[in-house]
Amino acid sequence: MSDPPTQPGPTPEFLLLLTSHQSTLYASISALLGGVEGAQDVLQETNVILLQKAGEYDPARGFVPWAVTFARFQALAWRQRQTRDRLVLDDALFAAVADRLAIEPVAPNRRLDAIEGCLQKLLPDWRSLIDARYVHGESVTDMARRLGCSVNAMSVTLFRIRQTLLDCVNATLAAEGNV
């Protein structure tokens, strides 16, 4: 009785590529998911798939775009599992982010560091609104009711906070030469 032929494992070169691009993959996955929630899980799922597909990787092709393709599908699967629980990025926005990442991957930690730094600079009241909406998933309607304002006023406030964060992140990255 003979054993079935085993597939060779990933090459040391492939493992080096995979490990050296973990932060880029994490940043890309975070961008696809619209935040860091679930990003570590999706990264691990992506790593498993990439290791299984290592024999199919063509070194003549860029590693990051190839790997981000698998990350995109894993992020989509994660999103589908999450939609049962709460609202996430709509499919059109997800596709737009994924398409952009295929062309221009997110710089590993610079953007996340800039976002974290800018979140720390927010007024405490604004930070609590961001946390309520995007960390805890509170609806705009519930937030407006809780704070005694109209839904429109709450939407405008959240827009202004997001715009302030975007301006801060862009200024931070520009100052670092990473735009």
Coordinates of C-alpha atoms in Angstrom, one line a residue:
M1 CA 0.0 0.0 0.0
S2 CA 1.5 3.3 -1.0
D3 CA 0.8 6.7 0.6
P4 CA -0.8 9.4 -1.6
P5 CA 1.8 11.9 -2.7
T6 CA 2.0 14.9 -0.4
Q7 CA 2.1 18.4 -1.6
P8 CA 5.3 20.2 -0.7
G9 CA 4.9 22.8 2.0
P10 CA 5.5 26.5 1.4
T11 CA 9.0 27.5 0.4
P12 CA 11.1 29.6 2.8
E13 CA 10.9 32.4 0.3
F14 CA 7.1 32.2 0.4
L15 CA 7.1 32.2 4.2
L16 CA 9.3 35.2 4.2
L17 CA 7.0 37.1 1.9
L18 CA 4.0 36.1 4.0
T19 CA 5.5 37.1 7.3
S20 CA 7.0 40.3 6.1
H21 CA 3.6 41.5 4.7
Q22 CA 1.5 40.7 7.7
S23 CA 1.1 44.3 8.7
T24 CA 0.1 45.3 5.1
L25 CA -2.4 42.5 5.0
Y26 CA -3.8 43.5 8.4
A27 CA -4.1 47.1 7.3
S28 CA -5.8 46.1 4.0
I29 CA -8.2 43.8 5.9
S30 CA -9.0 46.5 8.4
A31 CA -9.8 48.9 5.5
L32 CA -12.0 46.2 3.9
L33 CA -13.9 45.6 7.1
G34 CA -14.2 49.3 7.9
G35 CA -12.3 48.9 11.2
V36 CA -10.2 46.6 13.3
E37 CA -13.0 44.5 14.6
G38 CA -12.6 41.0 13.2
A39 CA -9.4 42.0 11.3
Q40 CA -7.2 39.6 13.3
D41 CA -9.6 36.7 12.7
V42 CA -9.8 37.4 9.0
L43 CA -6.0 37.7 8.8
Q44 CA -5.6 34.3 10.4
E45 CA -8.1 32.8 8.0
T46 CA -6.3 34.5 5.1
N47 CA -3.0 33.1 6.3
V48 CA -4.4 29.6 6.3
I49 CA -5.6 29.9 2.8
L50 CA -2.4 31.5 1.6
L51 CA -0.4 28.7 3.1
Q52 CA -2.7 26.2 1.4
K53 CA -2.3 28.0 -1.9
A54 CA 1.4 28.6 -1.6
G55 CA 2.2 26.2 -4.5
E56 CA 0.0 28.3 -6.8
Y57 CA 1.8 31.6 -6.2
D58 CA 3.8 32.9 -9.1
P59 CA 6.8 34.8 -7.9
A60 CA 6.8 36.9 -11.1
R61 CA 3.5 38.4 -9.8
G62 CA 3.4 40.8 -6.9
F63 CA 2.8 39.1 -3.6
V64 CA 0.6 41.8 -2.0
P65 CA -2.0 42.1 -4.7
W66 CA -2.2 38.3 -4.9
A67 CA -2.6 37.9 -1.1
V68 CA -5.1 40.8 -0.9
T69 CA -7.3 38.9 -3.4
F70 CA -7.6 36.1 -0.9
A71 CA -8.0 38.5 2.0
R72 CA -10.8 40.2 0.1
F73 CA -12.8 36.9 -0.1
Q74 CA -12.1 36.1 3.5
A75 CA -13.3 39.6 4.5
L76 CA -16.4 39.2 2.4
A77 CA -17.1 35.8 4.1
W78 CA -16.6 37.4 7.6
R79 CA -18.9 40.3 6.6
Q80 CA -21.6 37.9 5.5
R81 CA -21.4 36.1 8.9
Q82 CA -21.6 39.5 10.7
T83 CA -24.6 40.8 8.7
R84 CA -26.8 38.5 10.7
D85 CA -25.8 40.5 13.8
R86 CA -25.7 44.1 12.7
L87 CA -25.2 46.6 9.9
V88 CA -21.8 46.6 8.1
L89 CA -20.4 48.4 5.0
D90 CA -22.8 48.0 2.1
D91 CA -21.6 45.7 -0.7
A92 CA -21.0 48.6 -3.2
L93 CA -18.7 50.4 -0.7
F94 CA -17.0 47.2 0.2
A95 CA -16.3 46.5 -3.5
A96 CA -15.0 50.0 -4.0
V97 CA -12.6 49.7 -1.1
A98 CA -11.5 46.2 -2.2
D99 CA -10.9 47.4 -5.8
R100 CA -8.8 50.3 -4.6
L101 CA -6.8 48.0 -2.3
A102 CA -6.0 45.7 -5.2
I103 CA -4.4 48.7 -7.0
E104 CA -3.0 50.6 -4.0
P105 CA -2.5 48.5 -0.7
V106 CA -2.8 50.5 2.5
A107 CA 0.5 51.4 4.1
P108 CA 0.9 48.9 7.0
N109 CA 0.7 50.8 10.3
R110 CA 1.1 54.4 9.4
R111 CA -2.6 55.0 8.6
L112 CA -3.8 53.1 11.6
D113 CA -1.4 54.9 13.8
A114 CA -2.6 58.2 12.3
I115 CA -6.2 57.2 13.0
E116 CA -5.5 56.3 16.6
G117 CA -3.6 59.5 17.1
C118 CA -6.4 61.6 15.7
L119 CA -9.0 59.7 17.7
Q120 CA -7.0 60.6 20.9
K121 CA -7.1 64.3 19.9
L122 CA -10.9 64.3 19.6
L123 CA -12.9 66.2 22.2
P124 CA -14.1 63.6 24.8
D125 CA -17.8 64.2 23.8
W126 CA -17.0 63.6 20.2
R127 CA -14.9 60.5 21.0
S128 CA -17.8 59.0 23.0
L129 CA -20.1 59.6 20.0
I130 CA -17.7 57.8 17.7
D131 CA -17.4 54.9 20.1
A132 CA -21.1 54.7 20.5
R133 CA -21.7 54.6 16.8
Y134 CA -18.8 52.7 15.4
V135 CA -17.5 50.6 18.3
H136 CA -20.8 49.7 19.9
G137 CA -23.0 49.9 16.8
E138 CA -25.6 52.2 18.3
S139 CA -27.9 53.5 15.6
V140 CA -28.1 57.2 14.8
T141 CA -31.7 57.2 15.7
D142 CA -31.0 55.8 19.2
M143 CA -28.1 58.2 19.7
A144 CA -30.3 61.1 18.8
R145 CA -33.1 60.0 21.1
R146 CA -30.6 59.4 24.0
L147 CA -29.0 62.9 23.5
G148 CA -32.3 64.7 22.9
C149 CA -31.6 65.9 19.3
S150 CA -33.0 65.2 15.9
V151 CA -31.7 62.4 13.8
N152 CA -30.6 64.9 11.2
A153 CA -28.6 66.9 13.8
M154 CA -26.9 63.7 14.9
S155 CA -26.1 62.7 11.4
V156 CA -24.6 66.1 10.7
T157 CA -22.5 65.9 13.9
L158 CA -21.2 62.5 13.0
F159 CA -20.3 63.8 9.5
R160 CA -18.4 66.7 11.0
I161 CA -16.5 64.4 13.4
R162 CA -15.6 62.0 10.5
Q163 CA -14.5 65.0 8.4
T164 CA -12.4 66.2 11.3
L165 CA -10.8 62.8 11.6
L166 CA -10.2 62.6 7.9
D167 CA -8.5 66.0 7.8
C168 CA -6.4 65.1 10.8
V169 CA -5.3 61.7 9.3
N170 CA -4.5 63.3 5.9
A171 CA -2.5 66.1 7.7
T172 CA -0.7 63.5 9.8
L173 CA 0.2 61.3 6.8
A174 CA 1.2 64.4 4.7
A175 CA 3.5 65.6 7.5
E176 CA 5.1 62.1 7.5
G177 CA 5.3 62.1 3.7
N178 CA 3.0 59.0 3.5
V179 CA 0.1 60.4 1.4

